[in-house]
mmCIF file of C-alpha atoms in Angstrom:
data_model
loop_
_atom_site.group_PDB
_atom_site.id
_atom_site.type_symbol
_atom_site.label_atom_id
_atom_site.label_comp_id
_atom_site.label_asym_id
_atom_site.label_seq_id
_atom_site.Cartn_x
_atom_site.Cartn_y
_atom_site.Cartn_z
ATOM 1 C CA UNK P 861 97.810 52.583 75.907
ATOM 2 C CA UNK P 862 99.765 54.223 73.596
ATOM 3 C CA UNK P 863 103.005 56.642 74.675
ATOM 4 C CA UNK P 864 104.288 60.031 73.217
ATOM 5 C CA UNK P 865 107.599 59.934 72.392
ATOM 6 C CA UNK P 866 109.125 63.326 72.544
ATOM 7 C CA UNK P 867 112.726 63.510 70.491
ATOM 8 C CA UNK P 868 114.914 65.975 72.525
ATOM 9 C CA UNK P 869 117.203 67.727 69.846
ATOM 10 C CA UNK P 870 120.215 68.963 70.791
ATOM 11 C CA UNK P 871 120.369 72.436 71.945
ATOM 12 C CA UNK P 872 123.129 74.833 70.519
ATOM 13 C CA UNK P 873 125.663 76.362 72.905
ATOM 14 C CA UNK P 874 124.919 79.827 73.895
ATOM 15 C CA UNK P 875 126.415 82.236 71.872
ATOM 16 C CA UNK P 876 125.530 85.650 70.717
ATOM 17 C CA UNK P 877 127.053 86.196 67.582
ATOM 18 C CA UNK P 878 129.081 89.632 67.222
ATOM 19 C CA UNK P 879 132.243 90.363 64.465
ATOM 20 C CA UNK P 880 133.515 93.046 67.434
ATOM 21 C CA UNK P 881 136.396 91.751 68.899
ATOM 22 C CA UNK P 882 136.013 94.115 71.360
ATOM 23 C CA UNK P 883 132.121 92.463 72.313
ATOM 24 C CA UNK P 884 133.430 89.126 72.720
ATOM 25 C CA UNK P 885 136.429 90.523 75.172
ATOM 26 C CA UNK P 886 133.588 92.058 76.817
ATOM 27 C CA UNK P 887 131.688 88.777 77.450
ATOM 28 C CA UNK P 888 135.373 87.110 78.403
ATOM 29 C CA UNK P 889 134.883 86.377 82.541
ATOM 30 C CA UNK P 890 135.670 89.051 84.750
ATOM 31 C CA UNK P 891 133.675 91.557 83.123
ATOM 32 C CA UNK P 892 136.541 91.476 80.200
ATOM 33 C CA UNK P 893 139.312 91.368 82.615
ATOM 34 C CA UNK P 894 142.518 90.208 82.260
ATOM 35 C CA UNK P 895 143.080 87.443 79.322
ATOM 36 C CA UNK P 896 146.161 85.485 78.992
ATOM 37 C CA UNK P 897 147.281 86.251 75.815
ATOM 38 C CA UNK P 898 144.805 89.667 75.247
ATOM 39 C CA UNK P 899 146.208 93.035 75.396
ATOM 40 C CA UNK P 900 143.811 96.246 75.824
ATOM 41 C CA UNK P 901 144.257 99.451 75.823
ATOM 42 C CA UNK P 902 141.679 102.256 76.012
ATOM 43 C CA UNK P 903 141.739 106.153 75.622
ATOM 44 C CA UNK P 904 139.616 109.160 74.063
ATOM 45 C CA UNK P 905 140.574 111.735 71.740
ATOM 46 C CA UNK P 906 139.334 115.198 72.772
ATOM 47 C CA UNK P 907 138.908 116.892 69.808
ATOM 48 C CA UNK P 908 137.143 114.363 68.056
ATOM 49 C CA UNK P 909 135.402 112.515 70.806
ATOM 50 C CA UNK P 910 135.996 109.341 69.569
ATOM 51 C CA UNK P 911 136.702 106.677 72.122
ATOM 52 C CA UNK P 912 139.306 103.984 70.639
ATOM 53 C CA UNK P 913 139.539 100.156 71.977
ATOM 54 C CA UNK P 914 142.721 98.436 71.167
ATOM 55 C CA UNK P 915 142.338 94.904 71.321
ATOM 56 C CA UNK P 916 145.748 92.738 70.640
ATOM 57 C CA UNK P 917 145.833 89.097 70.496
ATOM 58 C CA UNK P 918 149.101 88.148 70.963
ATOM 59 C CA UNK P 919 149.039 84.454 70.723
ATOM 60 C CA UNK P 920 147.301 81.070 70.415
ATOM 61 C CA UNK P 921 146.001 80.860 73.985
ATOM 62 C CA UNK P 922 144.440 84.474 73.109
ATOM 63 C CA UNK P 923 143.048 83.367 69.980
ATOM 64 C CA UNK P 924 141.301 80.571 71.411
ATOM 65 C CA UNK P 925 139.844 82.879 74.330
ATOM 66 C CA UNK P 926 138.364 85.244 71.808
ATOM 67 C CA UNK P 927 137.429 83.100 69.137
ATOM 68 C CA UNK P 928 139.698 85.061 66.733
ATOM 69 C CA UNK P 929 142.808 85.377 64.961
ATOM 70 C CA UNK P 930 146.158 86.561 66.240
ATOM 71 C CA UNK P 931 146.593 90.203 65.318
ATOM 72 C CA UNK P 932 145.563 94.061 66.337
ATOM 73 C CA UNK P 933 141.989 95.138 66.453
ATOM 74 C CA UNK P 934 141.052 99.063 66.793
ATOM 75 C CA UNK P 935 137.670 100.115 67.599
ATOM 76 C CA UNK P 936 136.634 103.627 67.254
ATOM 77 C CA UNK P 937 133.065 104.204 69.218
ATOM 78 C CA UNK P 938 131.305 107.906 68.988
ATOM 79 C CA UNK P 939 127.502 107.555 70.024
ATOM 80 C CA UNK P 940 127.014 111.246 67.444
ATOM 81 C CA UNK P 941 128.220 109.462 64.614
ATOM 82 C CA UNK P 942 124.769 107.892 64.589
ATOM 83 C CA UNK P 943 123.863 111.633 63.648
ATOM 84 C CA UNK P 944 123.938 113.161 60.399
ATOM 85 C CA UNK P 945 126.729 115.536 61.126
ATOM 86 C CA UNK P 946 128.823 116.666 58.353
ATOM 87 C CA UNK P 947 131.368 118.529 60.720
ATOM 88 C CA UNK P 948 131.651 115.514 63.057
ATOM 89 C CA UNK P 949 131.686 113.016 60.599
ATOM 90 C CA UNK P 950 134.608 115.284 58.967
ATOM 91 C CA UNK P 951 136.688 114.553 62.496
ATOM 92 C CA UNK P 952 135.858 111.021 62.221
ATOM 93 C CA UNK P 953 137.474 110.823 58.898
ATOM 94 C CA UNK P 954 140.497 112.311 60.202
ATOM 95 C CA UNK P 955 140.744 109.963 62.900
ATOM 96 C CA UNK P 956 140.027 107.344 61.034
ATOM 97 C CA UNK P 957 142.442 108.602 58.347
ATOM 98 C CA UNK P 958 145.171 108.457 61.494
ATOM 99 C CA UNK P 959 144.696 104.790 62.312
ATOM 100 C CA UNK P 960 144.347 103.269 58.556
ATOM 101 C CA UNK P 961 147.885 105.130 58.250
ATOM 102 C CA UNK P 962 149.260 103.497 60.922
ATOM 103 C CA UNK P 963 148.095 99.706 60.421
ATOM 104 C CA UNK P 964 149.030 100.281 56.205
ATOM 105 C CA UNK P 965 153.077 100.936 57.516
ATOM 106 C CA UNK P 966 152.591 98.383 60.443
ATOM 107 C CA UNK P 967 151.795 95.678 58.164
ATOM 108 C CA UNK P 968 154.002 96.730 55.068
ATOM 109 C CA UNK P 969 156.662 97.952 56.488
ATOM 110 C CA UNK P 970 155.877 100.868 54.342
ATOM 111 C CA UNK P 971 156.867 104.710 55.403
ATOM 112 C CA UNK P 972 155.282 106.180 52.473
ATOM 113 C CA UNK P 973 151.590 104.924 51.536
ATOM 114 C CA UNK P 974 151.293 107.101 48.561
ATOM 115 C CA UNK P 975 153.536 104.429 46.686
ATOM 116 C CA UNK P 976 151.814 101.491 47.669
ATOM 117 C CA UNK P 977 149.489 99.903 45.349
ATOM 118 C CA UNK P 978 146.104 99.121 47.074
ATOM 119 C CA UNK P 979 143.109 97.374 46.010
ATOM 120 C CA UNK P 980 139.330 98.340 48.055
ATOM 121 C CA UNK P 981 136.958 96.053 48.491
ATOM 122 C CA UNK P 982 133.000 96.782 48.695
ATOM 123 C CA UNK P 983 132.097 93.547 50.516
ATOM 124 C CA UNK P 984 128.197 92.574 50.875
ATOM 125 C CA UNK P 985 125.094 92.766 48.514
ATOM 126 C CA UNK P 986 124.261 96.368 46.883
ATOM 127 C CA UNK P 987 120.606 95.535 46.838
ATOM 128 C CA UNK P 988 120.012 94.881 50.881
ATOM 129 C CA UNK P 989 120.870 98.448 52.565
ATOM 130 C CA UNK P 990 122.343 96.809 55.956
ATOM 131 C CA UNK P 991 124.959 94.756 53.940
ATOM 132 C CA UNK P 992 125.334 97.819 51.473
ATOM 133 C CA UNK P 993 128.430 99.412 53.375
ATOM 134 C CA UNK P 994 130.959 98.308 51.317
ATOM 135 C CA UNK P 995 129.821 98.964 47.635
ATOM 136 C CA UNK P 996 128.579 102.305 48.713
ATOM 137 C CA UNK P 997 132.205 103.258 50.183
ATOM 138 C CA UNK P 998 133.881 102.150 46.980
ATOM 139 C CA UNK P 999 131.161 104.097 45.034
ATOM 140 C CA UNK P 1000 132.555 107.437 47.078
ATOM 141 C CA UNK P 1001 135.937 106.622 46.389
ATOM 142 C CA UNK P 1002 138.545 108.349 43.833
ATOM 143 C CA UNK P 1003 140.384 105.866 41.905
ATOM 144 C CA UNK P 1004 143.966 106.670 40.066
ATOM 145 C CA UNK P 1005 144.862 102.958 39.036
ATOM 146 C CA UNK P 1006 143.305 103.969 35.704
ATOM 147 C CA UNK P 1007 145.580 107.242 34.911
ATOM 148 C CA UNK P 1008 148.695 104.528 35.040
ATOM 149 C CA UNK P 1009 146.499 102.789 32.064
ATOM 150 C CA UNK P 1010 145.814 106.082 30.223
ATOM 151 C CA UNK P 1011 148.635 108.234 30.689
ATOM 152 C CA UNK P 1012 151.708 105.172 30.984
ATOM 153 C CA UNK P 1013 153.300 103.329 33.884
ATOM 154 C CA UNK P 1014 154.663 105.176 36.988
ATOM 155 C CA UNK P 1015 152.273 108.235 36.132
ATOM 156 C CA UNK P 1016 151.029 108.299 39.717
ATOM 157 C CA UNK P 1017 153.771 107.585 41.514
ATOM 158 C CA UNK P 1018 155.584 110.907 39.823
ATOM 159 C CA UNK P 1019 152.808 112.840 41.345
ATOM 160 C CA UNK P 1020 152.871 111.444 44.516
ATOM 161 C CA UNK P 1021 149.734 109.752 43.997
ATOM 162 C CA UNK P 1022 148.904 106.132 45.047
ATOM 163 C CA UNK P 1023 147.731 103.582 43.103
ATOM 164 C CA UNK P 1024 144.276 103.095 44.228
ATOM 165 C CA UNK P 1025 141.661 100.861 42.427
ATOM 166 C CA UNK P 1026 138.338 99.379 43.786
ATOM 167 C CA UNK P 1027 136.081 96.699 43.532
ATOM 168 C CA UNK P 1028 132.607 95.542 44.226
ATOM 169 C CA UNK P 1029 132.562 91.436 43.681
ATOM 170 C CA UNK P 1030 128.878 90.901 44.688
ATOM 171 C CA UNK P 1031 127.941 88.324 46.796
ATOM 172 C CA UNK P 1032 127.968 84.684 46.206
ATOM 173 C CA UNK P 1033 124.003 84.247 45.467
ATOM 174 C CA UNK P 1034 124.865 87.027 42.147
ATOM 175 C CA UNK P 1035 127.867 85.386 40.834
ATOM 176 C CA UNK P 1036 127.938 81.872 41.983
ATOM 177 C CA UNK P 1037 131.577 82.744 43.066
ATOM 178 C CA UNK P 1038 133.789 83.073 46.497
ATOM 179 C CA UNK P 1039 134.840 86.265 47.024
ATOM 180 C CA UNK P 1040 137.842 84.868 47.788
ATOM 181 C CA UNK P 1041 138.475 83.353 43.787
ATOM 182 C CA UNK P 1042 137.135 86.706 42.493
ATOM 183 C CA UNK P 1043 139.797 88.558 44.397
ATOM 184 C CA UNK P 1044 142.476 85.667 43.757
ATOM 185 C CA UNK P 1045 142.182 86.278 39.983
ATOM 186 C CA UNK P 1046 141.770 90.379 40.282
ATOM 187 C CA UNK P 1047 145.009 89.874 42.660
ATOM 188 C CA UNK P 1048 147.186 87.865 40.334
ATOM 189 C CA UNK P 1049 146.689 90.006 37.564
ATOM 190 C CA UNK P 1050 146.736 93.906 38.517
ATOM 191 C CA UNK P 1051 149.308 92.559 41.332
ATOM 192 C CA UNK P 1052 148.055 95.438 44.729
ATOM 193 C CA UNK P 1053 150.980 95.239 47.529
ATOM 194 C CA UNK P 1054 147.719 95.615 49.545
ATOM 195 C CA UNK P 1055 144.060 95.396 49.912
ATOM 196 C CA UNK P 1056 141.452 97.231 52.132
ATOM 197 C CA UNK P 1057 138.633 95.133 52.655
ATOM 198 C CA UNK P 1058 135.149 97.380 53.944
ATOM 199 C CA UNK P 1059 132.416 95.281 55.384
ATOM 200 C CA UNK P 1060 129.001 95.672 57.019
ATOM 201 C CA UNK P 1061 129.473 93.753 60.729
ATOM 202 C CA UNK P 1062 127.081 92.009 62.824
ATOM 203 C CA UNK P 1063 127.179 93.770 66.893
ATOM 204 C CA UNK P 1064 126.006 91.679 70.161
ATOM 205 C CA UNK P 1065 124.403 95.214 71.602
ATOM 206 C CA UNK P 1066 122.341 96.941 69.446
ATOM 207 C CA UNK P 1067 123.731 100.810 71.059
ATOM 208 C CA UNK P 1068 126.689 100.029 68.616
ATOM 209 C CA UNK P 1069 124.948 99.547 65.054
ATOM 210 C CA UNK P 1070 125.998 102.983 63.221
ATOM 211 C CA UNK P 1071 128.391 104.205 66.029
ATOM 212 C CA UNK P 1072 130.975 101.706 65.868
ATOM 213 C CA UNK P 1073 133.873 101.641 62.866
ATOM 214 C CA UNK P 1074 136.018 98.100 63.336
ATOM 215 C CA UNK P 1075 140.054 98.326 61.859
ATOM 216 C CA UNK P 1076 142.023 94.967 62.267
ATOM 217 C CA UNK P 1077 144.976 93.565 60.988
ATOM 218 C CA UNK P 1078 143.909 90.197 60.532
ATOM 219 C CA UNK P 1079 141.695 90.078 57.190
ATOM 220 C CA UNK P 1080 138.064 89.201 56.568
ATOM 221 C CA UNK P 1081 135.666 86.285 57.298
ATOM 222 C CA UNK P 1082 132.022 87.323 54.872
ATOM 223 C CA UNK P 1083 129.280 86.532 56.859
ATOM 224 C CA UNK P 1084 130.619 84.903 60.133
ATOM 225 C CA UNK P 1085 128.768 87.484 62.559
ATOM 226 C CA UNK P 1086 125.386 86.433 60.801
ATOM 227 C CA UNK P 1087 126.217 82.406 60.904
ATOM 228 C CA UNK P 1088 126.768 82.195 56.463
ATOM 229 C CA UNK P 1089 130.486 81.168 56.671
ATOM 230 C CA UNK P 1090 132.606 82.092 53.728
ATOM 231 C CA UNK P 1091 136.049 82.070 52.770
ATOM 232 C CA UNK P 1092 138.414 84.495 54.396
ATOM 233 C CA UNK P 1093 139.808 86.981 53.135
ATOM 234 C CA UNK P 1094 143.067 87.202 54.979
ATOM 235 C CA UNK P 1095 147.125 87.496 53.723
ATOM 236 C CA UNK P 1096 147.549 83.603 53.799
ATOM 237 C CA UNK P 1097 144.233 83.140 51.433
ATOM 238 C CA UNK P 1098 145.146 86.185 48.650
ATOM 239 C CA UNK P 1099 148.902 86.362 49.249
ATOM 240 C CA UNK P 1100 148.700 90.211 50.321
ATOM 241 C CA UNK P 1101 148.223 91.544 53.704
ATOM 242 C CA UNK P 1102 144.451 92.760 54.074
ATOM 243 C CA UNK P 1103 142.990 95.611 56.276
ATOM 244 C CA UNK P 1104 139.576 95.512 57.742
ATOM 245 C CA UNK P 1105 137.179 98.051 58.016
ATOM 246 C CA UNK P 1106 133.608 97.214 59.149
ATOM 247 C CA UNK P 1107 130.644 98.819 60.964
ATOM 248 C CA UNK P 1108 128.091 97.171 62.666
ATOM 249 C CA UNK P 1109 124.557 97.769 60.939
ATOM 250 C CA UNK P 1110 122.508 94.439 62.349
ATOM 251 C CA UNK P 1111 122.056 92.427 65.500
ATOM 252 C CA UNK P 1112 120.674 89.570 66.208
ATOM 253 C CA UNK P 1113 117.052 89.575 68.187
ATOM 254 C CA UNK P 1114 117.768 86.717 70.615
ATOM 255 C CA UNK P 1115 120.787 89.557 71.765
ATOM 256 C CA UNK P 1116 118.418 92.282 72.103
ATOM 257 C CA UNK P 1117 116.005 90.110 73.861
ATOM 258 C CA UNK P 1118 118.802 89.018 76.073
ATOM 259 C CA UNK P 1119 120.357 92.202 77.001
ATOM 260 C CA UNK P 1120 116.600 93.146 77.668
ATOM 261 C CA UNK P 1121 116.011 89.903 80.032
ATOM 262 C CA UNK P 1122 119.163 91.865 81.889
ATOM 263 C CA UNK P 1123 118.068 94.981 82.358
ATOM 264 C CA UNK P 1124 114.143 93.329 83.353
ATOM 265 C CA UNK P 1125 116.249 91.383 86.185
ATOM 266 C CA UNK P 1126 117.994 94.187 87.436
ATOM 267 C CA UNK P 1127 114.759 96.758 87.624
ATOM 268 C CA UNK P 1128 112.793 93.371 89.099
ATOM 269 C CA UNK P 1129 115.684 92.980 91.641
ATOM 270 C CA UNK P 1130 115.856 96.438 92.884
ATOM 271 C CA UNK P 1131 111.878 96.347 94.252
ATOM 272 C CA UNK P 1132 110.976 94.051 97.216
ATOM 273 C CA UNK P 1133 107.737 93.116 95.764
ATOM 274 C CA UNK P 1134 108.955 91.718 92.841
ATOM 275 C CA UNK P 1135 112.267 90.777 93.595
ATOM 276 C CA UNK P 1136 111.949 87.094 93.843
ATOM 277 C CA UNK P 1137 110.319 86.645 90.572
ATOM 278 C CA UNK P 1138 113.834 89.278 89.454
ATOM 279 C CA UNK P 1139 116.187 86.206 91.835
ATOM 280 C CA UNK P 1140 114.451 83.492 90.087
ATOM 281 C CA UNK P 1141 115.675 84.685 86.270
ATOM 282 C CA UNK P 1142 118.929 85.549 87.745
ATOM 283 C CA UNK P 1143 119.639 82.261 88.993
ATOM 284 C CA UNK P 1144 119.595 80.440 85.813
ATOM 285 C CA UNK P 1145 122.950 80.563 84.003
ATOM 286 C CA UNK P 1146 123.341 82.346 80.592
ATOM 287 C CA UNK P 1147 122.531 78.861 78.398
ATOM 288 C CA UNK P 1148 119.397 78.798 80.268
ATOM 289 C CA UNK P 1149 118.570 82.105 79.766
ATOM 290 C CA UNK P 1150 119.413 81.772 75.929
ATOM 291 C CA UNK P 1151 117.629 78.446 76.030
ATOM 292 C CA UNK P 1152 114.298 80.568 77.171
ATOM 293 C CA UNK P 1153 115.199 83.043 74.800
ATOM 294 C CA UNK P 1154 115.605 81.271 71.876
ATOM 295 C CA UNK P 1155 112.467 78.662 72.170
ATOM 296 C CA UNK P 1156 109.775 81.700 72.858
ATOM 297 C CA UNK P 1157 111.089 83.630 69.743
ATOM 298 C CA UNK P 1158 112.304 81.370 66.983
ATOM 299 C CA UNK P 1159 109.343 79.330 66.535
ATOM 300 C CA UNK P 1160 107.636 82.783 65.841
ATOM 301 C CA UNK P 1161 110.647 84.880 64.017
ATOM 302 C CA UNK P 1162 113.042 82.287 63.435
ATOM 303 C CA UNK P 1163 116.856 83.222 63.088
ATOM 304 C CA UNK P 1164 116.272 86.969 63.310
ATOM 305 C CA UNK P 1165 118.245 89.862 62.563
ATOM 306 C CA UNK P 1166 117.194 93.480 63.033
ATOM 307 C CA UNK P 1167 118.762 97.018 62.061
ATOM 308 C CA UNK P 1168 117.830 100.413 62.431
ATOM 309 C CA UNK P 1169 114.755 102.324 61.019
ATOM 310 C CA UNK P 1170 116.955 104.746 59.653
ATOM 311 C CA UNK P 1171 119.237 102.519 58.180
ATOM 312 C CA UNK P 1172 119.890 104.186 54.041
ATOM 313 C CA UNK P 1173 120.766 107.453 56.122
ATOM 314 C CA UNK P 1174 123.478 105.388 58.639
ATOM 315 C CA UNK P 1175 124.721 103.536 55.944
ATOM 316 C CA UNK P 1176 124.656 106.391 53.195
ATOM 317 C CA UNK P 1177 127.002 108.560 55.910
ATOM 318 C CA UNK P 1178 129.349 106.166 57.095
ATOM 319 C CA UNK P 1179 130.124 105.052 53.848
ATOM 320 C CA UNK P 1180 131.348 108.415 52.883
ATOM 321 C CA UNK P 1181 132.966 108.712 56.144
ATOM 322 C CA UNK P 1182 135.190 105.445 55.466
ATOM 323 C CA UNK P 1183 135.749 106.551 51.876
ATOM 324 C CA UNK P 1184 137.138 109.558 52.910
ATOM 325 C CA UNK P 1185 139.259 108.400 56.049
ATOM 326 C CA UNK P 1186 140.833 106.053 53.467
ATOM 327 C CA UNK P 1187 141.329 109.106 51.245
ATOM 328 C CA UNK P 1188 142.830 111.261 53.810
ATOM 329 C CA UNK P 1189 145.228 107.887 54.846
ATOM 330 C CA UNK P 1190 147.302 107.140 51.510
ATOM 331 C CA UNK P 1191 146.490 110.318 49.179
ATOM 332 C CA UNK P 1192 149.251 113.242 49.934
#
């Protein structure tokens, strides 16, 4: 009689993948309690709004808690910026404008970031809206590197101007190039005391896609919140410290489906005739939940990402509101 033979493969841990620093001290235990190693601080700002999230990881046994580097990560969260608001997004900007000032002297030591020469970088693909973020922001942005070309050295710096020039390098699939070289050869040879890199961010909950703006300290990693691992883009790589800037415009569907399984419990739990079935979910631990998750949709979908229907408007707004925070930050 013959047998089936059924190959178990080996089933991934559970992870839901977010670039937020403040989503994976969220998902930390306790609710995002204390961490050893993890500072946090939260307030609002009342005449903009905007709640802010600072997340510091102070050392190793951080880093290793939170799955990222050492450093300072800022996360402004305003559910109207979702909205296309020209006055709000205008107080945004400021408050963006605030914190990008802050982080540029904290990691230059510099009081004055009109004299600092800084490079902008459009990360992502032009041609796929969600990624779009950065080229779009460097499209809005008012560059003065050239005058110093035109009009002779120190040209800008007279003016109390700053020497701002931009880039978009593409993505790998276009050039057949790391960012990383690109911006290793564009470094060594206009020679920026700092670059700003702008980034389109993958979110664990999908209430955050548009309404969430990212700052850290700590550089870049392409394509780690969607699983495509690429070279980082951080001060040790490029020789320069780097400044972050991302917005979440995607999220996974396993995450959606998972903060749905959640909320299904919870409503499941709360009546008596179904709250067995609501118990029986609840009792298997996240992987198994995942586990469920994962095997219903990815046969069907496979790896799946999803972003907003109104996606060109999101991005097409926040990219002007970035572009001008960073305007309001280092021109006088």
């Amino acid at each position: 009689m013959a047998k089936d033979y059924v190959i178990e493969k080996e089933k991934p841990d559970f992870e839901v993948r977010t670039d937020l620093a403040l989503e994976e001290r969220e998902s930390c235990p306790g609710d995002g309690g204390e961490i050893a190693g993890v500072s946090l601080r939260e307030w609002k700002e009342e005449k903009s709004q905007v709640k802010l999230t600072e997340v510091k990881i102070l050392d190793e046994n951080g880093a290793r808690a939170m799955g990222k580097p050492q450093g300072t990560y800022l996360t402004l969260e305003a559910d109207q910026m979702a909205q296309k608001d020209e006055d709000y997004h205008e107080l945004v900007s400021e408050e963006l404008a605030k914190h990008i000032r802050q982080l540029i002297r904290d990691i230059t030591g510099e009081e004055r970031e009109n004299s600092l020469k800084i490079l902008v970088v459009g990360l992502g693909n032009p041609s796929v809206t969600p990624d779009a973020l950065g080229p779009k922001a460097v499209g809005h942005l008012q560059v003065t590197r050239h005058l110093d070309q035109q009009y002779g050295e120190g040209f800008c710096r007279k003016r109390g101007l700053p020497v701002l020039s931009g880039i978009v390098p593409g993505v790998m699939a276009q050039t057949g190039m790391e960012t990383a070289e690109i911006l290793q050869g564009i470094i060594g040879e206009t020679r920026p005391d700092l670059l700003i890199a702008i980034d389109a961010l993958a979110a664990r909950s999908i209430r955050r896609l548009g309404t969430t703006i990212q700052l850290t300290d700590t550089g870049i990693h392409p394509g780690s919140g969607v699983g495509n691992h690429r070279h980082s883009l951080t001060k040790e790589s490029l020789g320069i410290p780097v400044l972050a800037i991302g917005v979440p415009t995607v999220v996974g569907a396993a995450a959606i489906v998972h903060d749905t399984v959640n909320t299904m419990i919870e409503t499941l739990s709360v009546s008596m005739s179904t709250k067995g079935m609501g118990d029986f979910v609840q009792e298997m631990s996240p992987d198994e939940q995942y586990d469920l998750i994962r095997e219903l949709l990815e046969p069907e979908f496979g790896s799946l990402y999803v972003t907003p229907p109104n996606i060109d408007e999101l991005v097409g707004h926040l990219s002007f509101t970035i572009s001008e925070g960073i305007h309001q930050a280092v021109f006088p």
